Amino acid sequence: MSADDVDVLIVGAGFSGLAAADALIEAGLRVLVLEARDRVGGRVEPADFGTGRRIDAGGQFISEDMPAVMELVRRYGRPLVSVPDEGRLVLRPGLPSREAFRFHEGVEALRSRANAIDPRDPAISGLSVSDWLARQPEDDDAKAGFQAMIHGLWCRPADELPLWYYIDNDRRLETTVSELQYYLEDSTHSLAEAMASELGERLMLSTPVDAITVAADGVSVEAGGRTFHAGQVLLAVPPVMARRIEISPPVPPEVSAALNVWASGTVIKICFRYERRIWRDDDLSGMVMWRDVKGLFACDISSGGDALLVVFIGGPLAVEWGGSGKAAVLENVLPRLVEALGPEAGRPMETILRDWTGDRWSGGGYSDVILDMAAHDAEDVLRACAGRIHFASSELSPFFPGYIEGAITAGRAAARRILAQSRNATSASGS
């Protein structure tokens, strides 16, 4: 058996692929991970300010509600940073105190009412989030706030997102504390690097997969001008990316259909470094939610002596603003920061902007979402695999889909399915 022959070949070295590799290697299987990028981490990506301070230009936040990622943080001794939470939230345009309370109360009421609906209730068949929202009794302010949340977290227009999918997805975000509770001092990406460091030669970077051929005795994978052979293949990439890989013979029609119901979210993330936390002069938290442009949020991520502010632009706003380049994005964002946090907010010392919209290897956002109004079983179909081809991504996780926690959970679940299939194959050959 050559060095290119393994039990399981994993496509993608994001957290799903790394978590699956960890579990499969621990179980004694021969594993190879192929990653198209020149780094690991997938949608978790590092960036550096001129001071040498490393931050995350992609996925970043974790919390105590996320046991899988917290276990890995402890295993690899990654230092946690608590996200600052003192000070007042800013709404822009602003509202008087009583109206601001009603606004937040209204948004939460809408979310709770939606979550009380059975996602398979025939009464909501064919409804988008916008369709349902238009029928609710809350005032326009609360509805605008709810729509802003949809654009910011699900990163697609509310009139595209099926109501059933939003409900099913949101129910799996099992939060008892803020999802912005922590990040890692030396970047959350450092956790992916720590996991990857244990793979050694079992990880190959800058090796995009060109084609996969399935035969009765195994799978051949064409990548980087080489042919690799494996008993099973795990596509540990988002569904939109998985469907772009040529597989021969084609996957069954139901699997192809399940892959084709997804679309990538659209996200831009901006990190600003300031001389000091100027928003604290007015007892502001640095947390800002804009109501007039839906999908725009800011958050203080300062630690130690670094005054840092992160801005998220999600959904159609990211498409609108991102298409014209960095300067145009900042022309839209900085005046709004000034209005919300004061004049100095318009004069950051350094800026890092990462436009994920249309990203070559991740599709565009922090998560893919289902846009088909009737594709209730798409996730189950992909979890069930297609013979020797398996799927794993954060989107397929039963907990925290679209988050690092979900990616780790999905990777480990796929590893368990692969191990079960390997045991069944061994038992069949032995008999």
Coordinates of N, CA, C and O in Angstrom, one line a residue, residues 77-178:
G77 N -4.7 24.6 25.7 CA -4.2 25.7 26.5 C -4.3 27.1 25.9 O -3.4 27.9 26.0
R78 N -5.4 27.4 25.1 CA -5.5 28.7 24.5 C -6.1 29.7 25.5 O -7.1 29.4 26.1
P79 N -5.5 30.8 25.6 CA -6.0 31.8 26.6 C -7.2 32.5 26.1 O -7.3 33.0 24.9
L80 N -8.2 32.6 27.0 CA -9.5 33.3 26.6 C -9.5 34.8 26.9 O -8.8 35.2 27.9
V81 N -10.2 35.5 26.2 CA -10.4 36.9 26.4 C -11.9 37.1 26.6 O -12.7 36.7 25.7
S82 N -12.4 37.8 27.7 CA -13.8 38.1 27.9 C -14.1 39.3 27.1 O -13.4 40.4 27.2
V83 N -15.2 39.3 26.3 CA -15.6 40.4 25.5 C -16.1 41.5 26.5 O -17.0 41.2 27.3
P84 N -15.7 42.7 26.4 CA -16.1 43.8 27.3 C -17.7 43.9 27.2 O -18.2 43.9 26.1
D85 N -18.3 44.0 28.4 CA -19.8 44.1 28.4 C -20.3 45.3 29.2 O -21.5 45.4 29.4
E86 N -19.4 46.2 29.7 CA -19.9 47.3 30.4 C -20.4 48.4 29.5 O -19.9 48.5 28.4
G87 N -21.2 49.3 30.0 CA -21.7 50.4 29.2 C -23.0 50.1 28.5 O -23.6 49.0 28.6
R88 N -23.5 51.2 27.8 CA -24.9 51.1 27.2 C -24.8 50.7 25.8 O -23.9 51.1 25.0
L89 N -25.8 49.9 25.4 CA -26.0 49.6 24.0 C -26.5 50.8 23.2 O -27.3 51.6 23.8
V90 N -26.0 51.0 22.0 CA -26.5 52.2 21.2 C -27.4 51.7 20.1 O -27.0 50.7 19.3
L91 N -28.5 52.3 19.9 CA -29.4 52.1 18.8 C -29.3 53.3 17.9 O -29.4 54.4 18.4
R92 N -29.2 53.1 16.6 CA -29.1 54.2 15.6 C -30.1 53.9 14.5 O -30.0 52.8 13.9
P93 N -31.0 54.8 14.2 CA -31.4 56.0 14.9 C -31.8 55.7 16.3 O -32.4 54.6 16.6
G94 N -31.5 56.6 17.2 CA -31.9 56.4 18.6 C -33.3 56.4 18.9 O -34.2 56.9 18.1
L95 N -33.7 55.9 20.1 CA -35.1 55.9 20.5 C -35.1 56.4 22.0 O -34.1 56.1 22.7
P96 N -36.1 57.1 22.5 CA -36.2 57.4 23.9 C -36.3 56.1 24.7 O -36.6 55.0 24.2
S97 N -35.9 56.2 26.0 CA -35.7 55.0 26.8 C -36.9 54.0 26.8 O -36.8 52.8 26.6
R98 N -38.1 54.6 26.9 CA -39.3 53.8 26.9 C -39.5 53.1 25.6 O -39.9 51.9 25.5
E99 N -39.3 53.8 24.5 CA -39.5 53.2 23.2 C -38.4 52.2 22.9 O -38.6 51.2 22.2
A100 N -37.2 52.5 23.4 CA -36.1 51.5 23.2 C -36.4 50.2 23.9 O -36.2 49.1 23.3
F101 N -37.0 50.3 25.1 CA -37.4 49.1 25.8 C -38.4 48.3 25.0 O -38.3 47.1 24.9
R102 N -39.4 49.0 24.5 CA -40.5 48.3 23.7 C -39.9 47.7 22.4 O -40.3 46.7 22.0
F103 N -38.9 48.4 21.9 CA -38.2 47.9 20.7 C -37.6 46.5 20.9 O -37.9 45.5 20.3
H104 N -36.8 46.5 22.0 CA -36.1 45.2 22.3 C -37.1 44.1 22.7 O -37.0 43.0 22.3
E105 N -38.1 44.5 23.5 CA -39.1 43.6 23.9 C -39.9 43.1 22.7 O -40.2 41.9 22.6
G106 N -40.2 43.9 21.7 CA -40.9 43.5 20.5 C -40.1 42.5 19.6 O -40.6 41.5 19.1
V107 N -38.8 42.8 19.5 CA -37.9 41.9 18.7 C -37.9 40.5 19.4 O -38.0 39.5 18.7
E108 N -37.7 40.5 20.7 CA -37.7 39.2 21.4 C -39.0 38.5 21.4 O -39.0 37.3 21.3
A109 N -40.1 39.3 21.4 CA -41.4 38.6 21.3 C -41.6 38.0 19.9 O -42.1 36.9 19.8
L110 N -41.1 38.6 18.9 CA -41.2 38.0 17.5 C -40.4 36.7 17.5 O -40.8 35.7 16.9
R111 N -39.2 36.8 18.0 CA -38.3 35.6 18.0 C -38.9 34.5 18.8 O -39.0 33.3 18.3
S112 N -39.5 34.7 19.9 CA -40.1 33.7 20.8 C -41.3 33.1 20.1 O -41.6 31.9 20.1
R113 N -42.1 34.0 19.4 CA -43.3 33.5 18.8 C -43.0 32.6 17.6 O -43.6 31.6 17.4
A114 N -42.0 33.0 16.8 CA -41.5 32.2 15.7 C -41.1 30.8 16.2 O -41.4 29.8 15.6
N115 N -40.3 30.8 17.3 CA -39.7 29.5 17.8 C -40.8 28.6 18.3 O -40.5 27.4 18.5
A116 N -42.0 29.1 18.6 CA -43.1 28.3 19.1 C -43.8 27.6 18.0 O -44.6 26.7 18.3
I117 N -43.5 27.9 16.8 CA -44.1 27.3 15.6 C -43.4 26.0 15.2 O -42.2 25.9 15.2
D118 N -44.1 24.9 14.9 CA -43.6 23.7 14.4 C -43.1 24.0 13.0 O -43.8 24.4 12.1
P119 N -41.8 23.8 12.7 CA -41.2 24.1 11.4 C -42.0 23.3 10.3 O -42.0 23.8 9.1
R120 N -42.6 22.2 10.6 CA -43.3 21.4 9.6 C -44.8 21.7 9.6 O -45.6 21.0 8.9
D121 N -45.3 22.7 10.3 CA -46.7 23.1 10.3 C -47.1 23.5 8.9 O -46.5 24.4 8.3
P122 N -48.1 22.8 8.3 CA -48.6 23.2 7.0 C -49.0 24.6 6.8 O -49.0 25.2 5.7
A123 N -49.4 25.2 7.9 CA -49.8 26.6 7.9 C -48.7 27.6 7.5 O -49.0 28.7 7.0
I124 N -47.5 27.2 7.6 CA -46.4 28.1 7.2 C -45.7 27.7 5.9 O -44.7 28.2 5.5
S125 N -46.3 26.7 5.3 CA -45.7 26.2 4.1 C -45.6 27.3 3.0 O -46.5 28.0 2.7
G126 N -44.4 27.4 2.5 CA -44.2 28.5 1.4 C -44.0 29.9 1.9 O -43.8 30.8 1.1
L127 N -44.0 30.1 3.2 CA -43.8 31.4 3.8 C -42.3 31.7 4.0 O -41.5 30.9 4.5
S128 N -41.9 32.9 3.6 CA -40.6 33.4 3.9 C -40.7 34.1 5.3 O -41.8 34.3 5.8
V129 N -39.5 34.4 5.9 CA -39.5 35.2 7.1 C -40.3 36.5 6.9 O -41.0 36.9 7.8
S130 N -40.0 37.2 5.8 CA -40.7 38.5 5.5 C -42.2 38.3 5.5 O -43.0 39.1 6.0
D131 N -42.7 37.2 4.8 CA -44.1 37.0 4.7 C -44.8 36.9 6.1 O -45.8 37.5 6.4
W132 N -44.1 36.1 6.9 CA -44.6 35.9 8.3 C -44.6 37.2 9.1 O -45.5 37.5 9.8
L133 N -43.5 37.9 8.9 CA -43.3 39.1 9.7 C -44.3 40.1 9.4 O -44.8 40.8 10.3
A134 N -44.7 40.2 8.1 CA -45.8 41.2 7.7 C -47.1 40.9 8.4 O -47.9 41.9 8.6
R135 N -47.3 39.7 8.9 CA -48.6 39.3 9.5 C -48.6 39.6 11.0 O -49.7 39.3 11.6
Q136 N -47.5 39.9 11.6 CA -47.4 40.0 13.0 C -47.9 41.4 13.5 O -47.8 42.4 12.8
P137 N -48.3 41.4 14.8 CA -48.9 42.7 15.3 C -48.0 43.7 15.8 O -48.4 44.9 16.1
E138 N -46.7 43.4 15.9 CA -45.7 44.4 16.4 C -45.6 45.6 15.5 O -45.9 45.5 14.3
D139 N -45.1 46.7 16.1 CA -45.0 47.9 15.3 C -43.8 47.8 14.3 O -43.0 46.8 14.3
D140 N -43.7 48.8 13.4 CA -42.7 48.7 12.4 C -41.3 48.7 12.9 O -40.3 48.1 12.3
D141 N -41.0 49.4 14.0 CA -39.7 49.5 14.6 C -39.2 48.1 15.0 O -38.1 47.6 14.7
A142 N -40.1 47.3 15.7 CA -39.8 46.0 16.2 C -39.5 45.1 15.0 O -38.6 44.2 15.0
K143 N -40.4 45.2 14.0 CA -40.2 44.4 12.8 C -38.9 44.7 12.1 O -38.2 43.8 11.6
A144 N -38.5 46.0 12.0 CA -37.3 46.3 11.4 C -36.1 45.8 12.2 O -35.1 45.3 11.6
G145 N -36.2 45.8 13.5 CA -35.2 45.2 14.3 C -35.0 43.7 14.1 O -33.9 43.1 14.1
F146 N -36.1 43.0 14.0 CA -36.1 41.6 13.8 C -35.5 41.3 12.4 O -34.7 40.4 12.3
Q147 N -35.9 42.1 11.4 CA -35.3 41.9 10.1 C -33.8 42.1 10.1 O -33.0 41.4 9.4
A148 N -33.4 43.1 10.9 CA -31.9 43.4 11.0 C -31.2 42.2 11.6 O -30.1 41.9 11.1
M149 N -31.8 41.6 12.6 CA -31.2 40.4 13.2 C -31.1 39.3 12.1 O -30.0 38.6 12.1
I150 N -32.1 39.1 11.3 CA -32.0 38.0 10.3 C -30.9 38.3 9.3 O -30.1 37.4 9.0
H151 N -30.8 39.6 8.9 CA -29.7 39.9 7.9 C -28.4 39.8 8.5 O -27.4 39.4 7.9
G152 N -28.3 40.1 9.8 CA -27.0 40.1 10.5 C -26.5 38.7 10.9 O -25.3 38.4 10.8
L153 N -27.4 37.8 11.3 CA -27.1 36.5 11.7 C -27.2 35.4 10.6 O -26.3 34.5 10.6
W154 N -28.2 35.5 9.8 CA -28.4 34.5 8.8 C -27.8 35.0 7.4 O -27.7 34.2 6.5
C155 N -27.5 36.2 7.3 CA -26.8 36.8 6.2 C -27.4 36.6 4.8 O -26.7 36.5 3.8
R156 N -28.7 36.5 4.8 CA -29.5 36.5 3.6 C -30.7 37.3 3.7 O -31.1 37.6 4.9
P157 N -31.3 37.8 2.7 CA -32.5 38.7 2.8 C -33.6 37.9 3.4 O -33.8 36.7 3.2
A158 N -34.4 38.6 4.3 CA -35.5 37.9 5.0 C -36.6 37.4 4.0 O -37.3 36.5 4.4
D159 N -36.7 38.1 2.9 CA -37.7 37.6 1.9 C -37.3 36.4 1.1 O -38.1 35.8 0.4
E160 N -36.0 36.0 1.3 CA -35.5 34.7 0.7 C -35.6 33.5 1.6 O -35.7 32.4 1.2
L161 N -35.4 33.8 2.9 CA -35.2 32.8 3.9 C -36.5 32.1 4.3 O -37.4 32.8 4.8
P162 N -36.6 30.8 4.1 CA -37.9 30.1 4.5 C -38.1 30.2 6.0 O -37.2 30.0 6.8
L163 N -39.3 30.5 6.3 CA -39.6 30.6 7.8 C -39.3 29.3 8.5 O -38.8 29.3 9.6
W164 N -39.7 28.2 7.9 CA -39.4 26.9 8.6 C -37.9 26.7 8.8 O -37.6 26.2 9.9
Y165 N -37.1 27.1 7.9 CA -35.7 26.9 8.1 C -35.1 27.8 9.2 O -34.3 27.4 10.0
Y166 N -35.6 29.1 9.2 CA -35.2 30.0 10.2 C -35.5 29.4 11.6 O -34.7 29.4 12.5
I167 N -36.8 28.9 11.8 CA -37.2 28.4 13.0 C -36.4 27.2 13.4 O -35.9 27.1 14.6
D168 N -36.2 26.3 12.5 CA -35.5 25.0 12.8 C -34.0 25.4 13.2 O -33.4 24.8 14.1
N169 N -33.4 26.3 12.5 CA -32.0 26.7 12.7 C -31.9 27.4 14.0 O -31.0 27.2 14.8
D170 N -32.8 28.4 14.3 CA -32.7 29.2 15.5 C -32.9 28.4 16.7 O -32.2 28.6 17.8
R171 N -33.7 27.4 16.7 CA -33.9 26.5 17.8 C -32.7 25.8 18.3 O -32.5 25.3 19.4
R172 N -31.7 25.6 17.3 CA -30.5 24.8 17.6 C -29.4 25.7 18.2 O -28.3 25.2 18.5
L173 N -29.7 27.0 18.4 CA -28.7 27.9 19.0 C -29.0 28.0 20.5 O -29.8 28.8 21.0
E174 N -28.4 27.0 21.2 CA -28.8 26.8 22.6 C -28.0 27.7 23.5 O -27.1 27.3 24.2
T175 N -28.4 29.0 23.6 CA -27.7 30.0 24.3 C -28.3 30.3 25.6 O -29.5 30.6 25.7
T176 N -27.5 30.3 26.7 CA -27.9 30.8 28.0 C -27.1 32.0 28.4 O -27.4 32.7 29.3
V177 N -26.0 32.2 27.7 CA -25.1 33.4 27.9 C -24.9 34.0 26.5 O -25.3 33.4 25.5
S178 N -24.3 35.2 26.5 CA -24.1 35.8 25.2 C -23.1 35.0 24.3 O -22.1 34.4 24.8

